[in-house]
Coordinates of C-alpha atoms and ligand atoms in Angstrom, one line a residue:
M4 CA 21.2 -33.6 -21.3
Q5 CA 22.9 -30.3 -21.7
E6 CA 22.3 -27.6 -19.0
K7 CA 20.2 -24.7 -20.4
T8 CA 22.0 -21.4 -20.8
H9 CA 20.9 -18.3 -18.9
E10 CA 19.5 -16.9 -22.2
Q11 CA 17.4 -20.1 -22.8
K12 CA 16.0 -20.0 -19.2
L13 CA 15.2 -16.3 -19.5
A14 CA 13.4 -16.8 -22.9
E15 CA 11.3 -19.6 -21.3
F16 CA 10.6 -17.5 -18.3
E17 CA 9.5 -14.6 -20.4
A18 CA 7.4 -16.9 -22.7
R19 CA 5.6 -18.2 -19.6
I20 CA 4.8 -14.6 -18.5
A21 CA 3.6 -13.7 -22.0
R22 CA 1.2 -16.7 -21.9
G23 CA -0.2 -15.3 -18.6
E24 CA 1.2 -18.2 -16.5
K25 CA 2.1 -17.5 -12.8
I26 CA 5.6 -17.9 -11.6
E27 CA 5.7 -20.0 -8.4
P28 CA 8.2 -20.3 -5.6
G29 CA 11.0 -22.7 -6.7
D30 CA 10.5 -21.9 -10.4
W31 CA 13.5 -20.5 -12.2
M32 CA 13.4 -16.7 -12.3
P33 CA 16.0 -14.0 -13.0
D34 CA 17.7 -12.5 -9.9
E35 CA 16.5 -9.0 -10.9
Y36 CA 12.9 -10.3 -10.9
K37 CA 13.3 -11.8 -7.5
K38 CA 15.0 -8.6 -6.2
N39 CA 12.3 -6.3 -7.5
L40 CA 9.5 -8.5 -6.1
I41 CA 11.1 -8.7 -2.7
R42 CA 11.5 -5.0 -2.7
I43 CA 7.9 -4.2 -3.6
I44 CA 6.3 -7.0 -1.5
S45 CA 8.2 -6.1 1.6
Q46 CA 7.5 -2.4 1.1
H47 CA 3.9 -3.3 0.8
A48 CA 3.9 -5.5 3.9
H49 CA 5.5 -2.7 6.0
S50 CA 2.9 -0.3 4.6
E51 CA 0.1 -2.5 6.0
I52 CA 1.8 -2.8 9.4
V53 CA 2.7 0.9 9.8
G54 CA -0.6 1.8 8.2
Q55 CA -2.4 0.5 11.3
L56 CA -1.1 3.4 13.4
P57 CA -2.7 6.6 12.1
E58 CA -6.2 5.2 12.3
G59 CA -5.5 2.9 15.3
K60 CA -4.9 6.0 17.4
W61 CA -8.6 6.8 17.0
I62 CA -9.9 3.4 18.3
P63 CA -10.4 4.7 21.9
Y64 CA -12.2 7.9 20.7
A65 CA -14.4 6.5 17.9
P66 CA -17.8 8.2 18.0
G67 CA -20.0 5.3 19.2
F68 CA -19.9 1.6 19.6
R69 CA -20.5 0.6 16.0
R70 CA -17.8 3.0 14.6
K71 CA -15.4 1.6 17.2
L72 CA -16.1 -2.0 16.3
T73 CA -15.7 -1.3 12.6
L74 CA -12.5 0.6 13.1
I75 CA -11.0 -2.2 15.3
A76 CA -11.9 -4.7 12.5
K77 CA -10.3 -2.6 9.9
V78 CA -7.1 -2.1 11.8
Q79 CA -6.9 -5.8 12.5
D80 CA -7.4 -6.5 8.8
E81 CA -4.4 -4.4 8.0
A82 CA -2.3 -6.4 10.4
G83 CA -3.5 -9.6 8.7
H84 CA -2.6 -8.1 5.3
G85 CA 0.9 -7.4 6.5
Q86 CA 1.3 -11.1 7.7
L87 CA 0.1 -12.4 4.3
L88 CA 2.6 -10.2 2.5
Y89 CA 5.6 -11.0 4.7
R90 CA 4.7 -14.7 4.0
A91 CA 4.7 -14.0 0.2
A92 CA 8.1 -12.3 0.5
E93 CA 9.4 -15.2 2.5
T94 CA 8.7 -17.6 -0.4
L95 CA 11.4 -15.7 -2.3
G96 CA 14.0 -16.4 0.4
K97 CA 13.9 -13.2 2.4
S98 CA 13.5 -13.9 6.1
R99 CA 10.9 -12.1 8.2
E100 CA 13.6 -11.1 10.7
E101 CA 15.6 -9.4 8.0
M102 CA 12.6 -7.5 6.8
M103 CA 11.7 -6.4 10.3
E104 CA 15.3 -5.3 10.9
E105 CA 15.1 -3.2 7.7
L106 CA 11.8 -1.6 8.8
L107 CA 13.0 -0.9 12.4
T108 CA 16.3 0.6 11.3
G109 CA 14.6 2.9 8.8
K110 CA 16.3 1.2 5.8
A111 CA 13.0 0.0 4.4
K112 CA 10.4 2.2 2.8
Y113 CA 6.6 2.0 3.4
A114 CA 3.8 4.1 1.9
N115 CA 4.3 7.8 2.3
V116 CA 0.7 8.4 3.5
F117 CA 1.3 6.8 6.9
N118 CA 3.8 9.5 7.8
Y119 CA 1.1 12.2 8.1
P120 CA -0.8 13.0 11.3
T121 CA -4.5 12.2 12.1
P122 CA -5.6 15.1 14.3
T123 CA -9.4 14.6 13.8
W124 CA -12.0 11.9 13.5
A125 CA -12.5 13.0 9.9
D126 CA -9.0 11.8 9.1
V127 CA -10.1 8.2 9.8
G128 CA -13.0 8.5 7.3
V129 CA -10.8 10.2 4.7
I130 CA -8.1 7.5 5.0
G131 CA -10.6 4.8 4.6
W132 CA -12.2 6.5 1.6
L133 CA -9.4 8.2 -0.3
V134 CA -6.3 6.2 0.8
D135 CA -8.0 2.8 0.6
T136 CA -9.5 3.7 -2.8
S137 CA -6.1 4.5 -4.1
A138 CA -4.7 1.3 -2.5
V139 CA -7.5 -0.9 -4.1
I140 CA -6.9 0.5 -7.6
N141 CA -3.2 -0.3 -7.3
Q142 CA -3.8 -3.7 -5.7
T143 CA -6.5 -4.7 -8.2
M144 CA -3.7 -4.2 -10.7
L145 CA -1.2 -6.0 -8.5
A146 CA -3.6 -9.0 -8.3
Q147 CA -2.7 -9.6 -12.0
T148 CA 1.0 -9.8 -11.1
S149 CA 3.0 -12.6 -12.6
Y150 CA 4.2 -13.9 -9.2
G151 CA 1.6 -16.4 -7.9
P152 CA 1.9 -15.9 -4.1
Y153 CA 1.7 -12.1 -4.4
A154 CA -1.3 -12.3 -6.8
R155 CA -3.2 -14.6 -4.5
A156 CA -2.5 -12.4 -1.5
M157 CA -3.7 -9.4 -3.4
K158 CA -7.0 -11.0 -4.3
R159 CA -7.8 -11.7 -0.7
I160 CA -6.6 -8.3 0.4
C161 CA -8.7 -6.5 -2.2
Y162 CA -11.9 -8.0 -0.8
E163 CA -11.2 -6.6 2.6
E164 CA -9.9 -3.2 1.4
S165 CA -13.2 -2.7 -0.6
F166 CA -15.0 -3.0 2.7
H167 CA -12.6 -0.5 4.2
I168 CA -13.5 2.0 1.5
K169 CA -17.2 1.7 2.4
Q170 CA -16.6 2.3 6.1
G171 CA -14.5 5.4 5.3
Y172 CA -17.0 6.7 2.8
D173 CA -19.8 6.2 5.3
A174 CA -18.0 8.0 8.1
V175 CA -17.3 11.0 5.7
A176 CA -20.9 10.9 4.3
T177 CA -22.2 11.1 7.8
L178 CA -20.1 14.2 8.5
A179 CA -21.3 15.7 5.2
R180 CA -24.9 15.5 6.5
G181 CA -23.8 17.0 9.8
I182 CA -23.5 20.5 11.2
P183 CA -21.2 23.1 9.6
A184 CA -18.4 22.3 12.0
Q185 CA -18.5 18.6 10.9
R186 CA -18.5 19.5 7.2
A187 CA -15.6 21.9 7.8
M188 CA -13.7 19.1 9.6
A189 CA -14.2 16.7 6.7
Q190 CA -13.2 19.3 4.1
D191 CA -10.1 20.1 6.1
A192 CA -9.2 16.4 6.2
I193 CA -9.8 16.1 2.4
N194 CA -7.5 19.1 1.9
R195 CA -4.7 17.6 3.9
W196 CA -4.9 14.1 2.4
W197 CA -5.4 15.0 -1.2
Y198 CA -1.8 15.4 -2.3
P199 CA -0.3 12.7 -0.1
T200 CA -2.9 10.3 -1.6
L201 CA -1.9 11.3 -5.1
M202 CA 1.7 10.6 -4.2
M203 CA 0.8 7.2 -2.9
S204 CA 0.7 5.8 -6.5
G205 CA 4.4 6.6 -6.8
P206 CA 6.5 9.1 -8.7
P207 CA 5.7 10.1 -12.3
D208 CA 6.7 7.5 -14.9
K209 CA 9.6 9.5 -16.2
I210 CA 11.4 9.5 -12.8
S211 CA 10.1 6.1 -11.6
V212 CA 13.2 3.8 -11.2
H213 CA 11.5 0.4 -11.2
T214 CA 8.5 0.6 -13.5
D215 CA 10.1 -0.4 -16.8
Q216 CA 11.5 -3.6 -15.4
A217 CA 8.4 -4.3 -13.4
M218 CA 6.2 -3.9 -16.5
R219 CA 8.4 -6.0 -18.6
W220 CA 8.0 -9.0 -16.3
K221 CA 4.4 -8.1 -15.3
I222 CA 5.2 -7.5 -11.7
K223 CA 3.1 -4.4 -12.3
T224 CA 0.7 -4.3 -15.2
K225 CA 0.1 -0.5 -15.0
T226 CA 2.4 2.5 -14.5
N227 CA 2.2 4.8 -11.5
E228 CA 0.6 7.5 -13.7
Q229 CA -2.1 5.1 -15.0
V230 CA -3.0 4.1 -11.5
R231 CA -3.1 7.7 -10.2
Q232 CA -5.3 8.8 -13.2
E233 CA -7.7 6.0 -12.4
F234 CA -7.9 7.2 -8.8
V235 CA -8.5 10.8 -9.8
D236 CA -11.2 9.9 -12.3
L237 CA -13.0 7.8 -9.8
I238 CA -12.7 10.0 -6.7
V239 CA -13.2 13.5 -8.0
P240 CA -16.9 13.0 -8.8
Q241 CA -17.4 11.3 -5.4
I242 CA -15.9 14.2 -3.5
R243 CA -18.0 16.7 -5.4
A244 CA -21.2 14.6 -5.0
L245 CA -20.9 14.9 -1.3
G246 CA -20.7 18.6 -1.7
F247 CA -17.0 18.9 -0.9
D248 CA -14.3 20.7 -2.9
V249 CA -11.3 19.1 -4.5
P250 CA -8.4 21.1 -3.1
D251 CA -7.1 21.8 -6.6
T252 CA -8.5 24.8 -8.5
N253 CA -7.1 23.4 -11.7
C254 CA -8.9 20.0 -11.5
Y255 CA -11.4 19.7 -14.3
L256 CA -12.7 17.1 -16.7
D257 CA -10.8 17.3 -20.0
E258 CA -13.5 16.5 -22.5
A259 CA -10.9 15.6 -25.2
T260 CA -9.4 12.8 -23.1
G261 CA -12.3 11.9 -20.9
H262 CA -10.0 12.1 -17.9
Y263 CA -9.7 14.7 -15.1
H264 CA -6.8 17.0 -15.3
Y265 CA -5.1 17.6 -11.9
T266 CA -2.1 19.6 -10.5
Q267 CA 0.9 17.4 -9.9
P268 CA 1.9 17.0 -6.2
D269 CA 5.3 18.2 -4.9
W270 CA 7.5 15.3 -5.9
E271 CA 10.3 16.6 -3.7
E272 CA 8.0 16.2 -0.7
L273 CA 7.4 12.5 -1.7
R274 CA 11.2 12.0 -1.9
R275 CA 11.7 13.5 1.6
V276 CA 8.8 11.7 3.3
V277 CA 9.7 8.2 2.0
N278 CA 13.3 8.8 3.0
G279 CA 12.5 9.4 6.6
D280 CA 11.8 13.1 6.8
G281 CA 8.0 13.3 7.0
P282 CA 5.9 14.8 9.8
C283 CA 5.5 11.5 11.6
N284 CA 8.3 9.1 10.4
A285 CA 10.1 9.2 13.8
E286 CA 6.9 8.7 15.8
R287 CA 5.8 5.8 13.6
L288 CA 9.1 3.9 13.8
A289 CA 9.3 4.6 17.6
V290 CA 6.0 2.9 18.1
R291 CA 7.0 -0.1 15.9
R292 CA 10.2 -0.5 17.8
K293 CA 8.5 -0.5 21.1
V294 CA 5.9 -3.0 20.0
H295 CA 8.6 -5.2 18.5
E296 CA 10.5 -5.1 21.8
E297 CA 7.4 -5.9 23.8
G298 CA 6.7 -8.9 21.6
T299 CA 10.1 -10.4 22.1
W300 CA 8.8 -12.9 24.7
V301 CA 6.1 -14.1 22.3
R302 CA 8.7 -14.8 19.5
E303 CA 11.0 -16.5 22.0
A304 CA 8.2 -18.7 23.4
L305 CA 7.1 -19.7 19.9
A306 CA 10.7 -20.6 18.9
A307 CA 11.2 -22.6 22.2
K308 CA 7.9 -24.5 21.5
Q309 CA 8.9 -25.3 17.9
S310 CA 12.3 -26.6 19.0
K311 CA 10.6 -28.9 21.5
T312 CA 7.9 -30.2 19.2
P313 CA 8.8 -33.8 18.1
K314 CA 9.2 -34.1 14.4
A315 CA 6.8 -36.5 12.6
A316 CA 8.4 -39.8 11.8
Ligands
LIG23 N1 5.5 5.5 -0.7 O1 10.5 3.3 -9.0 P1 9.3 3.6 -8.2 C1 -2.9 0.2 2.7 C2 9.6 4.4 -3.5 S1 -1.2 -0.3 2.7 C3 6.7 5.0 -0.3 O2 8.1 4.2 -8.9 P2 7.8 1.1 -7.7 C4 -3.5 0.7 3.9 C5 9.7 3.0 -4.1 O3 9.5 2.0 -3.2 C6 -0.8 -0.6 1.0 N2 7.7 4.7 -1.1 O4 8.9 2.2 -7.4 C7 -3.0 0.2 5.1 C8 11.1 3.1 -4.6 O5 12.1 3.0 -3.6 P3 13.2 1.8 -3.5 C9 -0.1 0.4 0.4 C10 7.5 5.0 -2.4 O6 7.9 0.1 -6.7 C11 -3.5 0.7 6.3 C12 11.3 4.5 -5.1 O7 10.4 5.3 -4.3 N3 0.3 0.0 -1.0 O8 -3.5 0.2 1.7 O9 7.8 0.7 -9.2 C13 -4.5 1.6 6.3 C14 11.1 4.8 -6.6 O10 9.7 4.5 -7.0 C15 6.2 5.5 -2.9 C16 1.5 -0.4 -1.3 O11 2.4 -0.5 -0.5 C17 5.2 5.8 -1.9 N4 4.1 6.3 -2.3 O12 6.4 1.9 -7.6 C18 -5.0 2.1 5.1 C19 1.6 -0.9 -2.7 N5 6.3 5.7 -4.2 O13 12.5 0.5 -3.4 C20 -4.5 1.6 3.9 C21 2.9 -1.6 -3.1 C22 7.5 5.3 -4.6 O14 14.0 1.9 -4.8 N6 3.8 -0.8 -3.7 N7 8.2 4.9 -3.5 O15 14.0 2.1 -2.3 C23 3.7 -0.4 -5.0 O16 2.7 -0.6 -5.7 C24 4.9 0.3 -5.6 O17 6.0 0.1 -4.8 C25 4.7 1.9 -5.8 C26 6.0 2.5 -6.3 C27 3.6 2.2 -6.7 C28 4.4 2.5 -4.4

């Protein structure tokens, strides 16, 4: 039988995607699809791993035993999400060592939000509430992705992230019922996280590099701006219902569209932060390098055990 041409394989691949079928490891796929997926999944995995740090810092100081337990569980969940996602990227032929090297040398990107400081307890609540809400909206979309292993990882991750939102909201709602200093602390955290969280959904569609191709092959099923608008529409009424201000005097419900209008973030700041020049990039990578170095003996012990395990006949 004659070998299929690239065009024929591409047409079959696109027809499968149009029918809503999942592409699985080992199936034929265009190199650009694979490249785009590895990029987005590894960036996502790194975000989960580095994302443990801003909140993790508060574990020793969490106000009370229950808050501490919940925060430990949340941070552990993020580590698990990172592992699931590294595994999904490995199914596309990218090794974990290579991904780790790219993270530790600063070559790889991870979500901008994790390069901002967490000076107060309210930051923990606001990350869980605002950042995880933005993440879940994006990840619910990514659960529809055309690549099977990524879609399945997203489904599992979304369940856990939804719980993270509840713990964040509960922490902020408690501060909202507190004394004026507690309310002020929560408002200050909302003010500082608002724009970084808007940036988390990615640059505007007109300057996004990868969206067109990602949409064509259903790696993403919504654009960055659609995801960001969903976030704003959901979160603005919640912020106001707790009696806090949205730190944007030009944020209002546009009756004509049914969507909230909002001021665009400083996109130059996003570019700087994701390229290594945010307030905490150096600190975050230094911690990851130290942890990686300290874990060398574990990786070596595992590798030695695997090489000694007799293969099944
Ligand atoms: N941050 O063409 P574009 C969590 C990069 S963790 C950093 O629009 P795309 C949590 C982008 O990578 C989960 N980089 O790209 C954990 C690209 O760079 P490269 C966080 C960004 O991929 C702990 C370039 O800019 N979620 O929830 O179509 C505690 C051009 O952008 C960002 C994810 O990681 C950004 N905000 O769309 C609490 C989701 N925006 O690759 C919570 C997975 C853009 O050309 N990622 N860049 O060097 C995505 O969904 C997509 O990659 C994005 C960007 C929507 C972020």
